[in-house]
Amino acid sequence: MLECMGGTARLKYKLTLATGFVECLCFAGVVFGYASLVFVLKADGYFGHLCVNVTNAANSTAATTDCSSQDERFALVFTIASFLNNFLSLPNGFLFDRFGTMVTRLLGICLYTVGTVLVALSSAAFSMLLFPALSFIAVGGILFLMTNIQVGNLFAAHRSTIITFYNGAFDSSSAVFLIVKVLYEGGVSLRTSFIVLSICSVVHVLRTFLLMPRDHIPYFLPDSYTYGMSFGKGNSYDVEEFEKTKEGSMTSEGAEPDLTYDTPLQEEEGLEAAAEEPRKAKSFLSCLLSWFFLWHLVWLSVMQLRHYLFIGTLNPMLNRLASNDPTLVSQYTNAFAFTQLCGVLCAPWNGLIMDRHKGKPLAPGETEAEADLHSSSLSLFLTSLQCLLFSVCASSPLLPLQYLTFILQVLNRSFLYGGNAAFISIAFPACHFGKLYGVVMSLSAVVSLLQYPCFALVRGTLGGDPFYVNIALTLVTLLAFIHPAYVFHHCRQLAKERKYMQTVAHLGTAVAKSKL
């Protein structure tokens, strides 16, 4: 009977994993395919009234159409949507930690459905509906991702890999708007496409009740853990209480205290005292004020700003480099959207980097959490390096080089968001994940608002040439290297302290034996 229950639970785990992947791939991050959607919206005349005819000074009979104000309005739509996508993660994180998965998902489904319906109801005459519509889709999508990240807890040995895999699917979902664009060119209206997306919300509701927990998925899993609707009574756990019970039992069995969570380096007496006390989960405030959190916030913010500005200004950039050739612009827009599909293939590599130590013996006195943290430093460094290379290529005025830019962008973006979620789950207690994830996304969203003044600066003072803004952002991305350096240094210091304690303990044992 127990074996049958265990087999059913494992099947449910796998179904949850597979359906969560489909949800992230097809719905969660569609707003970041905005460049493809803009192409369709321009063809349908959205904000078309902002285009004006300009007479060429050299030839008074030749008139050109200036749509820079239209481009600026489209950039503003994306700026607001991307800002709310991250900024509202703060209240959403508290909502998730306080009320659990079901309430959070139902809110996300409502927002997402309203957003897709608003796009379906919009037209060139009601272009302003794009502002709330894209914002609702963005916020609903991030709620899908936030509630799916915990699925990695069902598979402890591959936890980071699954988290990054889901984030890669989130990135690849931006290709959904490419499908909308291709269907539009094939005769399917924008309204029809978004009505179909609205109807798909039924699937989200079914998954919420059948394949997701009411509260949270704990890490590590208790025996015979189950969730969702069933004919029998499923086990229900409070993550914070379960962690306290787990930590208490670990201490009673003689487990060493975990010093990984940004514990300040202490003297010998402090370390010995810590070893005698039961391990306690850090408070939310102490996590928030730690150097780990600060440098992680800087790491995410500067790279996210670079990506948001690139996505939001891609269409006018391609128009400028392609001399307003619509065929060439469409070709490069499709190429960009196709590369987004590769995000789901790139992200697991980051998870494999973070999980590369799993199954290997730990160093004497090293905890599993410390090994996880040390392993994450390489991932953080590679992500920073990718962003630097991406920014350099994006700064180049050569149109063919943008193919390489697209590849580096999707690779870096899949590493960035997967690494962000994985690092928070590694470096801080699970009971604070939703709140910390929300805070870091919200604060990084405030920084991302700089994309609009950057776009206005390019359009106005710089006369449409973004070269100097790109160079400035490339220099700013160098700040991202501080975070992996700090994490690596912290792990080195912990290793030195551990070695020192072992030496002291060995000498103490030797002295005791000599006295005997």
Coordinates of C-alpha atoms in Angstrom, one line a residue:
M1 CA 0.0 0.0 0.0
L2 CA 2.8 2.4 0.9
E3 CA 4.7 1.5 -2.3
C4 CA 1.5 2.3 -4.3
M5 CA 1.1 5.7 -2.5
G6 CA 4.8 6.4 -3.1
G7 CA 4.4 5.6 -6.8
T8 CA 1.3 7.8 -7.1
A9 CA 3.2 10.7 -5.4
R10 CA 6.2 10.3 -7.7
L11 CA 3.8 10.4 -10.8
K12 CA 2.2 13.5 -9.5
Y13 CA 5.6 15.1 -8.9
K14 CA 6.5 14.4 -12.6
L15 CA 3.2 15.7 -13.9
T16 CA 3.7 18.9 -11.8
L17 CA 7.2 19.3 -13.2
A18 CA 6.1 18.8 -16.9
T19 CA 3.0 21.0 -16.7
G20 CA 4.9 23.7 -14.9
F21 CA 7.4 23.7 -17.7
V22 CA 4.7 24.1 -20.3
E23 CA 3.1 26.9 -18.3
C24 CA 6.3 28.8 -18.0
L25 CA 7.2 28.1 -21.7
C26 CA 3.9 29.2 -23.2
F27 CA 2.6 31.9 -20.9
A28 CA 4.8 33.2 -18.1
G29 CA 7.2 35.6 -19.9
V30 CA 5.4 36.4 -23.2
V31 CA 5.6 40.2 -22.5
F32 CA 9.4 40.0 -23.2
G33 CA 8.6 39.1 -26.9
Y34 CA 7.4 42.7 -27.1
A35 CA 9.6 43.5 -30.2
S36 CA 7.5 41.0 -32.3
L37 CA 4.3 42.4 -30.9
V38 CA 5.3 46.0 -31.7
F39 CA 5.7 45.0 -35.4
V40 CA 2.1 43.8 -35.4
L41 CA 0.8 46.8 -33.5
K42 CA 2.4 49.2 -35.9
A43 CA 0.9 47.4 -38.8
D44 CA -2.5 47.8 -37.2
G45 CA -2.0 51.5 -36.7
Y46 CA -1.6 51.6 -32.9
F47 CA -0.4 55.1 -31.8
G48 CA -0.3 55.9 -35.5
H49 CA -1.6 59.4 -34.9
L50 CA 1.8 60.2 -33.3
C51 CA 3.6 59.9 -36.7
V52 CA 4.1 63.2 -38.5
N53 CA 5.2 64.1 -42.0
V54 CA 8.5 66.0 -42.1
T55 CA 9.7 68.0 -45.1
N56 CA 13.3 67.5 -46.1
A57 CA 15.2 70.8 -45.9
A58 CA 17.4 69.9 -48.9
N59 CA 14.4 69.0 -51.0
S60 CA 11.2 70.8 -50.2
T61 CA 9.2 68.4 -52.3
A62 CA 10.3 65.3 -50.5
A63 CA 8.5 64.4 -47.3
T64 CA 9.3 61.6 -44.9
T65 CA 7.3 60.2 -42.0
D66 CA 8.7 60.7 -38.5
C67 CA 7.4 58.0 -36.1
S68 CA 9.9 58.7 -33.3
S69 CA 7.0 59.8 -31.0
Q70 CA 5.2 56.5 -31.8
D71 CA 8.4 54.6 -30.9
E72 CA 8.7 56.5 -27.7
R73 CA 5.1 55.6 -26.7
F74 CA 5.7 51.9 -27.4
A75 CA 8.8 52.1 -25.3
L76 CA 6.8 53.7 -22.5
V77 CA 4.3 50.8 -22.6
F78 CA 7.1 48.3 -22.2
T79 CA 8.8 50.4 -19.5
I80 CA 5.7 50.4 -17.4
A81 CA 4.9 46.7 -17.9
S82 CA 8.5 45.6 -17.1
F83 CA 8.6 47.9 -14.1
L84 CA 5.4 46.5 -12.7
N85 CA 6.5 43.0 -13.6
N86 CA 9.3 43.3 -11.1
F87 CA 8.1 46.0 -8.6
L88 CA 4.9 44.2 -7.7
S89 CA 6.9 41.1 -6.9
L90 CA 7.4 42.7 -3.5
P91 CA 3.7 42.5 -2.4
N92 CA 3.3 39.3 -4.4
G93 CA 6.2 37.7 -2.5
F94 CA 4.5 38.6 0.8
L95 CA 1.2 37.3 -0.6
F96 CA 2.9 34.0 -1.6
D97 CA 4.6 33.5 1.8
R98 CA 1.5 34.5 3.8
F99 CA -1.4 32.9 1.8
G100 CA 0.3 30.2 -0.1
T101 CA 0.3 28.9 -3.7
M102 CA -3.4 28.6 -4.5
V103 CA -4.3 32.2 -3.6
T104 CA -1.2 33.6 -5.4
R105 CA -1.9 31.6 -8.6
L106 CA -5.6 32.5 -8.7
L107 CA -4.6 36.2 -8.5
G108 CA -2.1 35.6 -11.3
I109 CA -4.7 33.9 -13.5
C110 CA -7.2 36.7 -13.0
L111 CA -4.6 39.4 -14.0
Y112 CA -3.3 37.4 -16.9
T113 CA -6.8 36.7 -18.3
V114 CA -7.9 40.4 -17.9
G115 CA -4.7 41.4 -19.7
T116 CA -5.2 39.2 -22.7
V117 CA -8.9 40.2 -23.0
L118 CA -7.9 43.9 -23.0
V119 CA -5.5 43.3 -25.9
A120 CA -8.2 41.4 -27.7
L121 CA -10.6 44.4 -27.2
S122 CA -8.0 47.0 -28.1
S123 CA -7.6 48.7 -31.5
A124 CA -5.9 51.6 -33.1
A125 CA -8.6 53.9 -31.7
F126 CA -8.1 52.4 -28.2
S127 CA -4.3 52.1 -28.2
M128 CA -4.2 53.3 -24.6
L129 CA -5.6 49.9 -23.5
L130 CA -2.1 48.5 -24.1
F131 CA -0.8 50.2 -20.9
P132 CA -3.0 48.2 -18.5
A133 CA -3.1 45.1 -20.8
L134 CA 0.6 44.5 -21.0
S135 CA 1.1 45.3 -17.3
F136 CA -1.5 42.7 -16.3
I137 CA 0.0 40.1 -18.5
A138 CA 3.5 40.8 -17.1
V139 CA 2.4 40.7 -13.5
G140 CA 0.3 37.6 -14.0
G141 CA 3.2 35.9 -15.8
I142 CA 5.7 36.5 -13.0
L143 CA 3.2 35.0 -10.5
F144 CA 3.1 31.9 -12.6
L145 CA 6.9 31.7 -12.4
M146 CA 7.1 32.5 -8.7
T147 CA 4.7 29.7 -7.8
N148 CA 6.4 27.2 -10.1
I149 CA 10.0 27.8 -8.8
Q150 CA 9.2 25.7 -5.6
V151 CA 8.6 22.6 -7.8
G152 CA 12.4 22.2 -7.7
N153 CA 11.9 21.2 -4.0
L154 CA 10.3 18.0 -5.2
F155 CA 13.6 16.9 -6.7
A156 CA 16.3 17.8 -4.2
A157 CA 19.2 16.4 -6.2
H158 CA 18.3 18.6 -9.2
R159 CA 16.8 21.6 -7.4
S160 CA 19.0 24.3 -9.0
T161 CA 18.8 22.7 -12.4
I162 CA 15.0 22.7 -12.3
I163 CA 14.8 26.3 -11.1
T164 CA 17.0 27.5 -13.9
F165 CA 15.2 25.3 -16.4
Y166 CA 11.9 27.0 -15.5
N167 CA 13.5 30.4 -15.8
G168 CA 14.8 29.4 -19.2
A169 CA 11.3 28.4 -20.2
F170 CA 10.1 31.8 -18.9
D171 CA 12.6 33.5 -21.2
S172 CA 11.7 31.3 -24.2
S173 CA 8.0 32.1 -23.8
S174 CA 8.8 35.5 -25.3
A175 CA 8.7 33.6 -28.6
V176 CA 4.9 33.3 -28.2
F177 CA 4.5 36.8 -29.6
L178 CA 6.6 35.7 -32.6
I179 CA 4.0 33.1 -33.2
V180 CA 1.3 35.8 -33.0
K181 CA 3.3 37.8 -35.5
V182 CA 3.7 34.9 -37.9
L183 CA 0.0 34.1 -37.6
Y184 CA -0.9 37.7 -38.2
E185 CA 1.2 37.7 -41.4
G186 CA -0.8 34.5 -42.3
G187 CA -4.1 36.2 -41.9
V188 CA -5.0 35.5 -38.2
S189 CA -6.0 38.7 -36.5
L190 CA -4.4 39.9 -33.3
R191 CA -7.8 39.7 -31.6
T192 CA -8.2 36.0 -32.4
S193 CA -4.7 35.1 -31.0
F194 CA -5.4 36.8 -27.7
I195 CA -8.8 35.3 -27.3
V196 CA -7.2 31.9 -27.6
L197 CA -4.6 32.9 -24.9
S198 CA -7.5 34.0 -22.7
I199 CA -9.3 30.7 -23.0
C200 CA -6.1 28.9 -22.0
S201 CA -6.7 30.3 -18.5
V202 CA -9.0 27.3 -17.9
V203 CA -5.9 25.1 -18.0
H204 CA -4.1 27.2 -15.4
V205 CA -7.1 26.9 -13.0
L206 CA -7.2 23.1 -13.4
R207 CA -3.5 22.8 -12.7
T208 CA -3.9 25.1 -9.6
F209 CA -6.4 22.7 -8.0
L210 CA -5.1 19.4 -9.2
L211 CA -1.3 19.6 -9.5
M212 CA -0.2 22.4 -7.1
P213 CA -0.2 22.6 -3.3
R214 CA -2.6 24.8 -1.3
D215 CA 0.3 26.3 0.7
H216 CA 4.0 25.6 -0.1
I217 CA 6.3 22.7 -1.1
P218 CA 8.8 22.3 1.8
Y219 CA 12.6 21.6 1.3
F220 CA 13.5 18.9 2.2
L221 CA 10.4 16.8 1.5
P222 CA 8.7 14.9 4.4
D223 CA 7.9 11.2 3.8
S224 CA 4.8 10.6 1.6
Y225 CA 4.4 14.2 0.9
T226 CA 1.4 14.9 -1.4
Y227 CA -0.7 17.8 -2.5
G228 CA -3.6 18.8 -4.7
M229 CA -7.1 17.3 -4.8
S230 CA -7.3 13.7 -3.9
F231 CA -9.8 11.2 -2.6
G232 CA -7.7 10.7 0.5
K233 CA -6.5 13.3 2.9
G234 CA -3.1 14.7 1.8
N235 CA -0.3 15.9 4.0
S236 CA -0.1 19.6 4.6
Y237 CA 2.9 21.4 5.9
D238 CA 3.9 24.8 7.0
V239 CA 7.3 25.5 5.5
E240 CA 8.6 27.6 8.4
E241 CA 7.5 25.1 11.1
F242 CA 8.8 22.2 9.1
E243 CA 12.2 23.9 8.8
K244 CA 12.4 24.5 12.5
T245 CA 11.6 20.9 13.2
K246 CA 14.1 19.7 10.7
E247 CA 16.8 22.0 12.0
G248 CA 16.1 21.0 15.6
S249 CA 16.5 17.3 14.7
M250 CA 19.7 17.9 12.8
T251 CA 21.2 19.7 15.8
S252 CA 20.1 17.0 18.2
E253 CA 21.9 14.5 16.1
G254 CA 25.1 16.5 16.4
A255 CA 25.0 18.2 13.0
E256 CA 27.3 21.2 12.8
P257 CA 25.8 24.7 12.6
D258 CA 25.3 26.2 9.1
L259 CA 27.5 29.3 8.7
T260 CA 26.7 29.8 5.1
Y261 CA 24.0 32.4 5.3
D262 CA 26.3 35.4 5.3
T263 CA 27.5 34.6 8.8
P264 CA 30.1 37.2 9.8
L265 CA 33.5 35.8 10.5
Q266 CA 33.8 35.2 14.2
E267 CA 36.6 34.5 16.6
E268 CA 37.2 31.1 18.0
E269 CA 35.0 31.7 21.1
G270 CA 32.1 32.8 18.9
L271 CA 32.4 29.7 16.7
E272 CA 32.5 27.4 19.7
A273 CA 29.5 29.0 21.2
A274 CA 27.6 28.8 17.9
A275 CA 28.3 25.1 17.8
E276 CA 26.7 24.6 21.2
E277 CA 23.4 26.4 20.2
P278 CA 20.7 25.0 18.0
R279 CA 20.8 26.5 14.5
K280 CA 18.1 29.2 14.0
A281 CA 16.8 30.5 10.7
K282 CA 17.9 34.1 10.1
S283 CA 15.3 36.8 10.4
F284 CA 13.9 38.4 7.3
L285 CA 15.5 41.8 8.3
S286 CA 18.9 40.3 8.8
C287 CA 18.7 38.7 5.4
L288 CA 17.6 42.0 3.9
L289 CA 20.5 44.0 5.4
S290 CA 23.2 41.4 4.6
W291 CA 26.0 42.1 2.1
F292 CA 24.9 39.1 0.1
F293 CA 21.6 40.7 -0.6
L294 CA 23.0 44.1 -1.4
W295 CA 25.6 42.8 -3.9
H296 CA 23.0 40.5 -5.4
L297 CA 20.7 43.4 -5.9
V298 CA 23.4 45.4 -7.7
W299 CA 24.2 42.3 -9.8
L300 CA 20.6 41.8 -10.9
S301 CA 19.8 45.5 -11.4
V302 CA 22.6 46.6 -13.7
M303 CA 22.2 43.6 -16.0
Q304 CA 18.4 43.8 -16.0
L305 CA 18.5 47.5 -17.0
R306 CA 20.8 46.6 -19.9
H307 CA 18.4 43.9 -21.1
Y308 CA 15.3 46.0 -20.7
L309 CA 16.7 48.9 -22.6
F310 CA 17.8 46.6 -25.4
I311 CA 14.4 44.9 -25.7
G312 CA 12.4 48.1 -25.4
T313 CA 14.4 49.9 -28.1
L314 CA 15.1 46.9 -30.4
N315 CA 12.5 48.0 -33.1
P316 CA 13.8 51.6 -33.5
M317 CA 17.4 50.3 -33.3
L318 CA 16.8 47.9 -36.2
N319 CA 14.9 50.5 -38.2
R320 CA 18.0 52.8 -37.8
L321 CA 20.6 50.2 -38.7
A322 CA 18.4 48.8 -41.6
S323 CA 17.7 52.3 -43.0
N324 CA 13.9 51.7 -42.4
D325 CA 13.8 48.7 -44.7
P326 CA 10.6 46.9 -43.4
T327 CA 11.7 43.5 -44.9
L328 CA 15.1 43.7 -43.2
V329 CA 13.6 44.8 -40.0
S330 CA 11.1 41.9 -40.1
Q331 CA 13.9 39.5 -40.8
Y332 CA 16.0 40.6 -37.8
T333 CA 12.9 40.8 -35.6
N334 CA 12.1 37.1 -36.4
A335 CA 15.7 36.1 -35.8
F336 CA 15.6 37.8 -32.4
A337 CA 12.4 36.0 -31.5
F338 CA 13.7 32.6 -32.7
T339 CA 16.8 33.0 -30.5
Q340 CA 14.5 33.5 -27.5
L341 CA 13.4 29.9 -28.0
C342 CA 16.9 28.8 -27.1
G343 CA 16.6 30.2 -23.6
V344 CA 15.1 26.9 -22.4
L345 CA 18.1 25.1 -23.7
C346 CA 20.6 27.5 -22.2
A347 CA 19.2 27.8 -18.7
P348 CA 19.8 24.2 -17.6
W349 CA 23.5 24.7 -18.2
N350 CA 23.5 27.2 -15.4
G351 CA 21.7 24.8 -13.1
L352 CA 24.2 22.1 -13.9
I353 CA 27.0 24.5 -13.0
M354 CA 25.3 25.2 -9.7
D355 CA 24.6 21.5 -9.0
R356 CA 27.9 20.2 -10.2
H357 CA 29.0 19.3 -6.6
K358 CA 25.9 17.2 -5.9
G359 CA 26.8 13.6 -5.1
K360 CA 30.4 14.4 -4.3
P361 CA 31.8 14.0 -0.8
L362 CA 32.0 17.3 1.2
A363 CA 35.2 18.6 2.7
P364 CA 35.7 17.9 6.4
G365 CA 33.3 20.1 8.4
E366 CA 31.7 21.6 5.2
T367 CA 27.9 21.8 5.2
E368 CA 25.7 21.1 2.1
A369 CA 24.5 24.7 2.2
E370 CA 28.1 26.0 2.1
A371 CA 28.9 23.8 -0.8
D372 CA 25.9 25.1 -2.7
L373 CA 27.0 28.7 -2.1
H374 CA 30.6 28.0 -3.2
S375 CA 29.3 26.4 -6.4
S376 CA 27.1 29.4 -7.2
S377 CA 30.1 31.8 -7.4
L378 CA 31.1 30.4 -10.8
S379 CA 27.6 30.8 -12.1
L380 CA 27.5 34.4 -10.9
F381 CA 30.8 35.2 -12.6
L382 CA 29.9 33.6 -15.9
T383 CA 26.6 35.5 -16.0
S384 CA 28.4 38.8 -15.4
L385 CA 30.9 38.0 -18.2
Q386 CA 28.1 37.1 -20.6
C387 CA 26.4 40.5 -20.0
L388 CA 29.6 42.4 -20.6
L389 CA 30.1 40.6 -24.0
F390 CA 26.4 41.1 -24.9
S391 CA 26.6 44.9 -24.1
V392 CA 29.8 45.3 -26.2
C393 CA 28.1 43.7 -29.2
A394 CA 24.9 45.6 -28.7
S395 CA 26.9 48.8 -28.8
S396 CA 28.2 48.1 -32.2
P397 CA 26.5 49.9 -35.2
L398 CA 27.1 46.8 -37.4
L399 CA 23.7 45.2 -38.4
P400 CA 25.0 41.6 -39.1
L401 CA 26.8 41.6 -35.7
Q402 CA 23.3 41.8 -34.1
Y403 CA 22.8 38.1 -34.8
L404 CA 25.6 37.4 -32.2
T405 CA 24.1 40.0 -29.9
F406 CA 20.8 38.1 -30.0
I407 CA 22.6 34.9 -29.1
L408 CA 24.5 36.4 -26.2
Q409 CA 21.3 38.2 -25.0
V410 CA 19.2 35.1 -24.7
L411 CA 22.1 33.1 -23.1
N412 CA 22.8 35.9 -20.6
R413 CA 19.1 36.4 -19.8
S414 CA 18.5 32.7 -19.1
F415 CA 21.5 32.6 -16.8
L416 CA 20.5 35.9 -15.1
Y417 CA 17.0 35.1 -14.0
G418 CA 17.6 31.4 -13.3
G419 CA 20.7 32.3 -11.3
N420 CA 18.8 35.0 -9.4
A421 CA 16.1 32.6 -8.1
A422 CA 18.6 29.8 -7.5
F423 CA 21.0 32.0 -5.5
I424 CA 18.2 33.4 -3.2
S425 CA 17.0 29.8 -2.6
I426 CA 20.6 28.8 -1.7
A427 CA 21.9 31.8 0.3
F428 CA 18.8 32.5 2.4
P429 CA 16.2 30.4 4.4
A430 CA 13.3 29.0 2.4
C431 CA 10.8 30.6 4.7
H432 CA 11.8 34.0 3.4
F433 CA 12.1 33.1 -0.3
G434 CA 8.9 34.8 -1.5
K435 CA 9.6 38.0 0.4
L436 CA 13.3 38.3 -0.6
Y437 CA 12.5 37.4 -4.2
G438 CA 9.9 40.1 -4.2
V439 CA 12.1 42.7 -2.6
V440 CA 15.0 42.1 -5.0
M441 CA 12.8 42.2 -8.1
S442 CA 11.0 45.3 -6.8
L443 CA 14.1 47.3 -6.1
S444 CA 15.7 46.2 -9.4
A445 CA 12.5 47.4 -11.1
V446 CA 13.1 50.9 -9.7
V447 CA 16.5 50.9 -11.4
S448 CA 15.0 49.6 -14.6
L449 CA 12.9 52.8 -14.8
L450 CA 16.1 54.4 -16.0
Q451 CA 15.5 52.8 -19.4
Y452 CA 12.9 55.5 -20.4
P453 CA 15.1 58.5 -19.7
C454 CA 17.9 56.7 -21.5
F455 CA 15.6 56.3 -24.5
A456 CA 14.5 59.9 -24.3
L457 CA 18.1 61.0 -24.1
V458 CA 18.9 59.0 -27.3
R459 CA 15.9 60.3 -29.1
G460 CA 16.5 64.0 -28.1
T461 CA 20.1 65.1 -27.2
L462 CA 21.9 62.3 -29.1
G463 CA 19.8 62.6 -32.2
G464 CA 18.8 58.9 -32.3
D465 CA 22.3 57.5 -31.9
P466 CA 22.5 55.3 -28.8
F467 CA 26.3 54.8 -29.0
Y468 CA 27.3 56.8 -26.0
V469 CA 24.4 55.5 -23.8
N470 CA 25.5 51.9 -24.8
I471 CA 29.1 52.6 -23.8
A472 CA 28.0 54.0 -20.4
L473 CA 25.8 51.0 -19.7
T474 CA 28.7 48.7 -20.7
L475 CA 30.9 50.4 -18.0
V476 CA 28.0 50.1 -15.5
T477 CA 27.8 46.3 -16.1
L478 CA 31.3 46.0 -14.6
L479 CA 29.7 46.5 -11.2
A480 CA 28.1 43.0 -11.6
F481 CA 31.5 41.4 -11.1
I482 CA 31.6 42.5 -7.4
H483 CA 29.0 40.0 -6.4
P484 CA 30.7 36.7 -7.5
A485 CA 34.0 38.1 -6.1
Y486 CA 32.4 38.7 -2.7
V487 CA 30.7 35.3 -2.6
F488 CA 34.0 33.5 -3.6
H489 CA 35.9 35.5 -0.9
H490 CA 33.3 34.7 1.7
C491 CA 33.5 31.0 1.0
R492 CA 37.3 31.1 1.1
Q493 CA 37.1 32.8 4.5
L494 CA 34.7 30.1 5.8
A495 CA 37.1 27.4 4.5
K496 CA 40.0 29.1 6.4
E497 CA 38.0 29.3 9.6
R498 CA 37.0 25.7 9.3
K499 CA 40.6 24.6 8.8
Y500 CA 41.7 26.8 11.7
M501 CA 39.0 25.2 14.0
Q502 CA 40.1 21.7 12.9
T503 CA 43.7 22.6 13.7
V504 CA 42.8 23.9 17.1
A505 CA 40.7 20.9 17.8
H506 CA 43.5 18.6 16.7
L507 CA 46.0 20.4 18.9
G508 CA 43.6 20.2 21.9
T509 CA 43.2 16.5 21.4
A510 CA 47.0 16.0 21.2
V511 CA 47.6 18.1 24.4
A512 CA 44.9 16.1 26.2
K513 CA 46.5 12.8 25.2
S514 CA 50.0 14.0 26.2
K515 CA 48.7 14.8 29.7
L516 CA 47.3 11.3 30.0

